[in-house]
């Protein structure tokens, strides 16, 4: 057992067991799930300090030589798609716009993978200046984290007065063709009353809004099940202003359940990670900014891909390690279990 050098401990395995694994190149696990959606964190740095994600002072810095380089990220993403059956890739952080070489990363992946969907989760601060370049590099779309369109509320929640930059970034993304623009809002007590205003703004701007139940991934470890806003509470607030008709999920692995708004065609989604968990259909695999494979947001078990990558091992060995990591994936996040313990890494350190 070792300690992660960023003040965020985790259990790191040397080589995962493959006992009983079927002979398939894909990222299967013991419960029959297949990981096809890759989330790649490329930095721990962020331009905001959202209370449910980051401590006020930010996360401890990862030493530059421990971050995967642009070339290493391109190699790993290419391996995941060509050898492991990954079908879509999303770059996350921290905040991916904090990487100056983000366009280089996107362009490198696009050159190797001409048809693979490439997306990014971002807070959109500064996106207005880079959206067009990212689109030229080969990025297909963005998910923007935005919890409120009230400026004072935004400043309190993020500890930064940058709402104007976020809204400008969303509009720039749409102009650049990074569509559809999806807006992700974490459900919080302090923003619940403004949820209809956020939905109205997204409808007017042509964005797809999805609300997310808050999960125990905050840096200050203050999450409590009794205090969280549930999907049911949100629906009560939204239906006071809008007519909603439930659609459900087109894809079982999709995290969001959808509702038609006022007869459509616009929809609103709810990702009820806690009260309507979808672990049984999860299809995600994750790579942290320092090169660790994680099979689940809530598992502290990580497998080091960076060290063998830099030791010069071949793609076959890297692929075998990754397959083993996913073969040992948990059945579910276990939030409802009496002995549940949140992971040591927070959302900002794992990648959304």
Short mmCIF file of C-alpha atoms in Angstrom, two decimals:
data_model
loop_
_atom_site.label_atom_id
_atom_site.label_comp_id
_atom_site.label_asym_id
_atom_site.label_seq_id
_atom_site.Cartn_x
_atom_site.Cartn_y
_atom_site.Cartn_z
CA UNK A 1 0.00 0.00 0.00
CA UNK A 2 1.35 3.44 -0.94
CA UNK A 3 0.21 7.03 -0.59
CA UNK A 4 -0.70 9.32 -3.46
CA UNK A 5 1.64 12.30 -3.59
CA UNK A 6 -0.97 15.04 -3.57
CA UNK A 7 -2.28 14.59 -0.06
CA UNK A 8 -4.98 12.23 -1.29
CA UNK A 9 -4.33 8.61 -0.29
CA UNK A 10 -5.55 5.61 -2.24
CA UNK A 11 -4.94 1.88 -2.36
CA UNK A 12 -2.79 1.02 -5.33
CA UNK A 13 -2.55 -2.50 -6.66
CA UNK A 14 0.44 -3.75 -8.62
CA UNK A 15 -1.30 -6.22 -10.92
CA UNK A 16 -5.00 -7.08 -10.78
CA UNK A 17 -6.14 -10.69 -10.71
CA UNK A 18 -7.59 -12.13 -13.92
CA UNK A 19 -8.93 -15.38 -12.45
CA UNK A 20 -12.07 -16.50 -14.26
CA UNK A 21 -12.03 -13.66 -16.78
CA UNK A 22 -13.42 -14.61 -20.22
CA UNK A 23 -11.17 -14.38 -23.25
CA UNK A 24 -12.36 -11.08 -24.68
CA UNK A 25 -10.47 -7.90 -25.54
CA UNK A 26 -13.20 -5.70 -24.06
CA UNK A 27 -13.35 -4.25 -20.55
CA UNK A 28 -15.75 -6.72 -18.95
CA UNK A 29 -16.28 -7.14 -15.21
CA UNK A 30 -17.48 -9.99 -13.01
CA UNK A 31 -21.07 -8.69 -13.17
CA UNK A 32 -21.39 -8.73 -16.95
CA UNK A 33 -20.93 -5.03 -17.52
CA UNK A 34 -18.71 -3.75 -20.34
CA UNK A 35 -16.90 -0.40 -20.05
CA UNK A 36 -17.15 1.60 -23.28
CA UNK A 37 -17.06 5.18 -21.93
CA UNK A 38 -13.62 6.51 -20.96
CA UNK A 39 -13.23 9.54 -18.67
CA UNK A 40 -9.72 11.02 -18.80
CA UNK A 41 -8.77 13.54 -16.13
CA UNK A 42 -5.93 15.70 -17.40
CA UNK A 43 -5.34 18.01 -14.39
CA UNK A 44 -6.24 18.52 -10.76
CA UNK A 45 -6.22 22.31 -11.14
CA UNK A 46 -9.43 24.33 -11.37
CA UNK A 47 -10.39 27.97 -11.86
CA UNK A 48 -13.34 27.67 -9.44
CA UNK A 49 -13.70 26.39 -5.88
CA UNK A 50 -17.16 24.80 -5.84
CA UNK A 51 -18.06 23.91 -2.27
CA UNK A 52 -19.20 20.37 -3.15
CA UNK A 53 -15.98 19.57 -5.01
CA UNK A 54 -12.92 21.59 -3.99
CA UNK A 55 -11.49 22.95 -0.75
CA UNK A 56 -11.20 26.75 -0.71
CA UNK A 57 -7.43 26.58 -1.23
CA UNK A 58 -7.72 24.08 -4.08
CA UNK A 59 -6.33 20.55 -4.25
CA UNK A 60 -2.69 19.77 -3.52
CA UNK A 61 -0.73 20.13 -6.74
CA UNK A 62 0.37 17.05 -8.65
CA UNK A 63 4.08 17.44 -9.50
CA UNK A 64 4.44 18.19 -13.21
CA UNK A 65 6.49 15.06 -13.85
CA UNK A 66 3.69 12.88 -12.42
CA UNK A 67 1.03 14.22 -14.78
CA UNK A 68 0.56 12.30 -18.00
CA UNK A 69 1.94 14.28 -20.93
CA UNK A 70 -0.08 15.09 -24.03
CA UNK A 71 1.70 12.32 -25.93
CA UNK A 72 1.04 9.80 -23.16
CA UNK A 73 -2.65 10.72 -23.01
CA UNK A 74 -2.97 10.29 -26.77
CA UNK A 75 -1.30 6.88 -26.61
CA UNK A 76 -3.51 5.64 -23.78
CA UNK A 77 -6.74 6.94 -25.33
CA UNK A 78 -5.80 5.34 -28.66
CA UNK A 79 -5.09 2.03 -26.91
CA UNK A 80 -8.46 2.16 -25.11
CA UNK A 81 -10.38 2.63 -28.34
CA UNK A 82 -8.43 0.31 -30.65
CA UNK A 83 -7.75 -2.55 -28.24
CA UNK A 84 -10.30 -2.35 -25.41
CA UNK A 85 -13.57 -1.45 -27.10
CA UNK A 86 -13.99 2.09 -25.77
CA UNK A 87 -16.46 3.98 -27.93
CA UNK A 88 -16.38 7.53 -26.55
CA UNK A 89 -13.91 9.65 -24.64
CA UNK A 90 -14.44 12.62 -22.35
CA UNK A 91 -11.68 14.88 -21.00
CA UNK A 92 -12.18 16.12 -17.45
CA UNK A 93 -10.27 17.73 -14.60
CA UNK A 94 -10.17 19.49 -12.25
CA UNK A 95 -10.79 21.87 -15.09
CA UNK A 96 -9.36 20.71 -18.45
CA UNK A 97 -9.10 24.30 -19.71
CA UNK A 98 -6.29 24.75 -17.17
CA UNK A 99 -4.08 22.64 -19.48
CA UNK A 100 -2.39 24.87 -22.05
CA UNK A 101 -1.85 21.86 -24.29
CA UNK A 102 -5.53 20.83 -24.30
CA UNK A 103 -5.86 21.55 -28.02
CA UNK A 104 -2.76 19.43 -28.65
CA UNK A 105 -4.29 16.55 -26.68
CA UNK A 106 -7.56 16.77 -28.59
CA UNK A 107 -5.86 17.08 -31.97
CA UNK A 108 -3.60 14.12 -31.24
CA UNK A 109 -6.52 11.91 -30.28
CA UNK A 110 -8.51 13.06 -33.31
CA UNK A 111 -5.62 12.26 -35.66
CA UNK A 112 -5.41 8.71 -34.29
CA UNK A 113 -9.16 8.21 -33.90
CA UNK A 114 -10.98 10.05 -36.70
CA UNK A 115 -14.47 8.76 -35.86
CA UNK A 116 -14.43 8.46 -32.05
CA UNK A 117 -16.65 10.99 -30.20
CA UNK A 118 -14.46 13.32 -28.13
CA UNK A 119 -16.13 15.42 -25.44
CA UNK A 120 -15.09 17.59 -22.49
CA UNK A 121 -16.57 18.40 -19.11
CA UNK A 122 -15.75 22.00 -18.19
CA UNK A 123 -16.84 24.91 -16.02
CA UNK A 124 -16.56 27.06 -19.19
CA UNK A 125 -14.50 29.81 -17.52
CA UNK A 126 -12.42 31.10 -20.44
CA UNK A 127 -14.06 28.78 -22.96
CA UNK A 128 -15.16 31.77 -25.04
CA UNK A 129 -11.51 32.23 -26.05
CA UNK A 130 -10.83 28.58 -26.91
CA UNK A 131 -14.08 27.04 -28.15
CA UNK A 132 -13.35 27.64 -31.83
CA UNK A 133 -9.82 26.26 -31.54
CA UNK A 134 -11.00 23.18 -29.71
CA UNK A 135 -13.61 22.56 -32.38
CA UNK A 136 -10.92 22.84 -35.07
CA UNK A 137 -8.75 20.42 -33.10
CA UNK A 138 -11.51 17.82 -33.24
CA UNK A 139 -13.58 18.19 -30.06
CA UNK A 140 -17.21 17.26 -30.70
CA UNK A 141 -19.10 18.65 -27.73
CA UNK A 142 -18.94 19.95 -24.16
CA UNK A 143 -20.72 19.37 -20.88
CA UNK A 144 -20.73 22.52 -18.76
CA UNK A 145 -21.01 22.48 -14.98
CA UNK A 146 -23.41 25.28 -13.97
CA UNK A 147 -25.59 25.15 -10.86
CA UNK A 148 -27.32 28.53 -10.95
CA UNK A 149 -27.78 31.59 -13.17
CA UNK A 150 -28.03 33.88 -10.15
CA UNK A 151 -24.78 35.83 -10.01
CA UNK A 152 -24.63 36.20 -6.23
CA UNK A 153 -25.55 32.57 -5.71
CA UNK A 154 -22.95 31.47 -8.24
CA UNK A 155 -20.25 33.49 -6.46
CA UNK A 156 -21.14 31.97 -3.09
CA UNK A 157 -21.18 28.42 -4.40
CA UNK A 158 -18.00 28.62 -6.49
CA UNK A 159 -16.16 31.19 -4.37
CA UNK A 160 -15.53 33.11 -7.61
CA UNK A 161 -17.55 35.83 -9.38
CA UNK A 162 -17.23 34.33 -12.87
CA UNK A 163 -20.81 33.68 -14.00
CA UNK A 164 -20.45 36.07 -16.94
CA UNK A 165 -17.47 34.13 -18.29
CA UNK A 166 -19.35 30.83 -17.95
CA UNK A 167 -22.38 32.08 -19.87
CA UNK A 168 -20.13 33.56 -22.56
CA UNK A 169 -18.29 30.25 -22.81
CA UNK A 170 -21.52 28.32 -23.31
CA UNK A 171 -22.60 30.63 -26.10
CA UNK A 172 -19.17 30.43 -27.74
CA UNK A 173 -19.33 26.63 -27.64
CA UNK A 174 -22.66 26.66 -29.45
CA UNK A 175 -21.34 29.08 -32.09
CA UNK A 176 -18.32 26.82 -32.62
CA UNK A 177 -20.56 23.82 -33.24
CA UNK A 178 -19.69 21.97 -30.02
CA UNK A 179 -23.20 20.60 -29.87
CA UNK A 180 -25.25 19.61 -28.12
CA UNK A 181 -24.12 21.70 -25.16
CA UNK A 182 -25.20 19.89 -22.03
CA UNK A 183 -25.42 21.75 -18.72
CA UNK A 184 -24.89 19.75 -15.53
CA UNK A 185 -26.24 21.17 -12.26
CA UNK A 186 -25.57 19.59 -8.87
CA UNK A 187 -28.64 19.68 -6.67
CA UNK A 188 -28.03 21.82 -3.59
CA UNK A 189 -30.34 23.21 -0.92
CA UNK A 190 -29.15 26.74 -1.62
CA UNK A 191 -29.92 26.52 -5.35
CA UNK A 192 -33.07 24.38 -5.38
CA UNK A 193 -35.48 27.34 -5.51
CA UNK A 194 -33.61 28.65 -8.56
CA UNK A 195 -33.80 25.37 -10.48
CA UNK A 196 -36.77 26.56 -12.62
CA UNK A 197 -34.82 29.69 -13.59
CA UNK A 198 -31.85 27.59 -14.66
CA UNK A 199 -34.12 25.35 -16.72
CA UNK A 200 -35.75 28.38 -18.34
CA UNK A 201 -32.31 29.81 -19.23
CA UNK A 202 -31.22 26.51 -20.78
CA UNK A 203 -34.44 26.24 -22.80
CA UNK A 204 -33.94 29.78 -24.12
CA UNK A 205 -30.27 29.14 -24.96
CA UNK A 206 -30.81 25.76 -26.62
CA UNK A 207 -28.87 23.78 -24.01
CA UNK A 208 -29.74 20.38 -22.56
CA UNK A 209 -30.00 20.63 -18.76
CA UNK A 210 -29.35 17.70 -16.44
CA UNK A 211 -29.59 17.89 -12.66
CA UNK A 212 -27.36 15.59 -10.60
CA UNK A 213 -27.98 14.40 -7.07
CA UNK A 214 -25.05 15.43 -4.88
CA UNK A 215 -22.72 12.54 -4.11
CA UNK A 216 -20.30 12.11 -1.18
CA UNK A 217 -17.29 13.29 -3.16
CA UNK A 218 -16.79 16.73 -1.60
CA UNK A 219 -13.34 17.74 -0.39
CA UNK A 220 -14.57 18.81 3.05
CA UNK A 221 -16.45 15.51 3.63
CA UNK A 222 -19.58 17.31 4.78
CA UNK A 223 -22.03 15.36 2.60
CA UNK A 224 -24.91 13.76 4.50
CA UNK A 225 -27.69 11.66 3.01
CA UNK A 226 -30.27 13.42 5.20
CA UNK A 227 -29.35 16.84 3.80
CA UNK A 228 -29.13 16.07 0.10
CA UNK A 229 -31.77 17.19 -2.40
CA UNK A 230 -33.43 14.20 -4.06
CA UNK A 231 -34.77 13.83 -7.57
CA UNK A 232 -38.29 13.68 -6.15
CA UNK A 233 -37.86 17.07 -4.45
CA UNK A 234 -36.54 18.60 -7.65
CA UNK A 235 -39.50 17.33 -9.65
CA UNK A 236 -41.88 18.94 -7.16
CA UNK A 237 -40.15 22.29 -7.66
CA UNK A 238 -39.97 22.06 -11.46
CA UNK A 239 -43.57 20.91 -11.95
CA UNK A 240 -44.80 24.02 -10.16
CA UNK A 241 -43.68 25.97 -13.25
CA UNK A 242 -43.35 23.42 -16.09
CA UNK A 243 -45.33 20.46 -17.36
CA UNK A 244 -43.06 17.42 -17.34
CA UNK A 245 -43.72 14.06 -19.02
CA UNK A 246 -41.37 11.21 -18.14
CA UNK A 247 -39.45 9.57 -20.99
CA UNK A 248 -36.97 7.47 -19.02
CA UNK A 249 -33.72 6.26 -20.57
CA UNK A 250 -33.12 5.39 -24.22
CA UNK A 251 -29.84 3.73 -23.28
CA UNK A 252 -29.74 1.67 -20.05
CA UNK A 253 -26.15 2.79 -19.47
CA UNK A 254 -27.05 6.48 -19.75
CA UNK A 255 -27.03 8.06 -16.29
CA UNK A 256 -29.84 10.56 -16.92
CA UNK A 257 -33.56 9.89 -16.89
CA UNK A 258 -35.35 12.38 -19.15
CA UNK A 259 -38.61 14.33 -19.05
CA UNK A 260 -40.27 16.27 -21.88
CA UNK A 261 -40.72 19.91 -20.91
CA UNK A 262 -44.07 21.54 -21.76
CA UNK A 263 -44.78 18.96 -24.44
CA UNK A 264 -41.29 19.03 -25.95
CA UNK A 265 -39.20 18.81 -27.97
CA UNK A 266 -36.91 20.12 -25.22
CA UNK A 267 -36.11 17.80 -22.33
CA UNK A 268 -34.63 17.97 -18.85
CA UNK A 269 -32.63 15.15 -17.32
CA UNK A 270 -32.05 13.98 -13.78
CA UNK A 271 -29.07 11.88 -12.76
CA UNK A 272 -30.28 10.34 -9.50
CA UNK A 273 -26.98 8.71 -8.57
CA UNK A 274 -28.04 8.16 -4.97
CA UNK A 275 -31.80 7.55 -4.86
CA UNK A 276 -32.19 5.83 -8.25
CA UNK A 277 -28.72 4.34 -8.67
CA UNK A 278 -27.75 2.81 -12.01
CA UNK A 279 -24.58 0.94 -11.00
CA UNK A 280 -25.88 -2.26 -12.59
CA UNK A 281 -25.64 -0.66 -16.04
CA UNK A 282 -22.47 1.41 -15.53
CA UNK A 283 -20.20 1.41 -18.59
CA UNK A 284 -17.41 3.78 -17.47
CA UNK A 285 -13.69 3.39 -16.97
CA UNK A 286 -11.54 6.20 -15.63
CA UNK A 287 -7.98 7.43 -15.89
CA UNK A 288 -6.72 9.97 -13.37
CA UNK A 289 -4.45 12.88 -14.27
CA UNK A 290 -1.50 11.05 -12.69
CA UNK A 291 -2.12 7.93 -14.74
CA UNK A 292 -4.11 5.64 -12.44
CA UNK A 293 -6.94 3.39 -13.66
CA UNK A 294 -10.10 3.58 -11.55
CA UNK A 295 -13.03 1.27 -12.20
CA UNK A 296 -15.51 3.22 -10.05
CA UNK A 297 -15.87 6.72 -8.63
CA UNK A 298 -16.27 5.29 -5.15
CA UNK A 299 -13.53 2.70 -5.10
CA UNK A 300 -10.15 3.61 -3.63
CA UNK A 301 -8.55 0.75 -5.56
CA UNK A 302 -6.33 2.14 -8.32
CA UNK A 303 -3.92 0.52 -10.74
CA UNK A 304 -0.82 2.34 -11.91
CA UNK A 305 -0.67 2.67 -15.69
CA UNK A 306 1.88 5.49 -15.70
CA UNK A 307 4.84 3.51 -14.38
CA UNK A 308 4.70 0.68 -16.94
CA UNK A 309 3.86 3.20 -19.65
CA UNK A 310 7.05 5.11 -18.90
CA UNK A 311 9.05 1.90 -18.47
CA UNK A 312 8.44 1.21 -22.15
CA UNK A 313 6.10 -1.77 -21.94
CA UNK A 314 4.07 -2.61 -25.01
CA UNK A 315 0.40 -1.97 -25.65
CA UNK A 316 -0.48 -5.62 -25.04
CA UNK A 317 0.78 -5.47 -21.45
CA UNK A 318 -0.93 -2.13 -20.78
CA UNK A 319 -4.17 -3.51 -22.17
CA UNK A 320 -3.94 -6.61 -19.96
CA UNK A 321 -3.46 -4.45 -16.87
CA UNK A 322 -6.47 -2.32 -17.78
CA UNK A 323 -8.63 -5.39 -18.43
CA UNK A 324 -7.70 -6.75 -15.02
CA UNK A 325 -8.57 -3.47 -13.32
CA UNK A 326 -12.05 -3.52 -14.80
CA UNK A 327 -12.55 -7.26 -14.17
CA UNK A 328 -12.28 -6.46 -10.44
CA UNK A 329 -14.83 -3.62 -10.50
CA UNK A 330 -17.25 -3.34 -7.58
CA UNK A 331 -20.91 -4.28 -7.94
CA UNK A 332 -22.01 -0.76 -6.91
CA UNK A 333 -21.07 2.39 -5.02
CA UNK A 334 -22.54 1.17 -1.71
CA UNK A 335 -23.79 4.57 -0.55
CA UNK A 336 -26.80 2.90 1.11
CA UNK A 337 -24.65 0.43 3.05
CA UNK A 338 -24.41 0.93 6.81
CA UNK A 339 -20.62 0.90 6.73
CA UNK A 340 -20.22 3.13 3.64
CA UNK A 341 -17.00 5.16 3.63
CA UNK A 342 -16.51 7.85 0.95
CA UNK A 343 -13.42 7.50 -1.26
CA UNK A 344 -10.30 9.38 -0.24
CA UNK A 345 -10.01 11.07 -3.60
CA UNK A 346 -12.63 13.74 -4.21
CA UNK A 347 -14.43 14.42 -7.47
CA UNK A 348 -11.93 17.11 -8.39
CA UNK A 349 -9.05 14.65 -8.00
CA UNK A 350 -10.77 11.75 -9.78
CA UNK A 351 -12.29 13.57 -12.74
CA UNK A 352 -16.02 13.92 -13.44
#
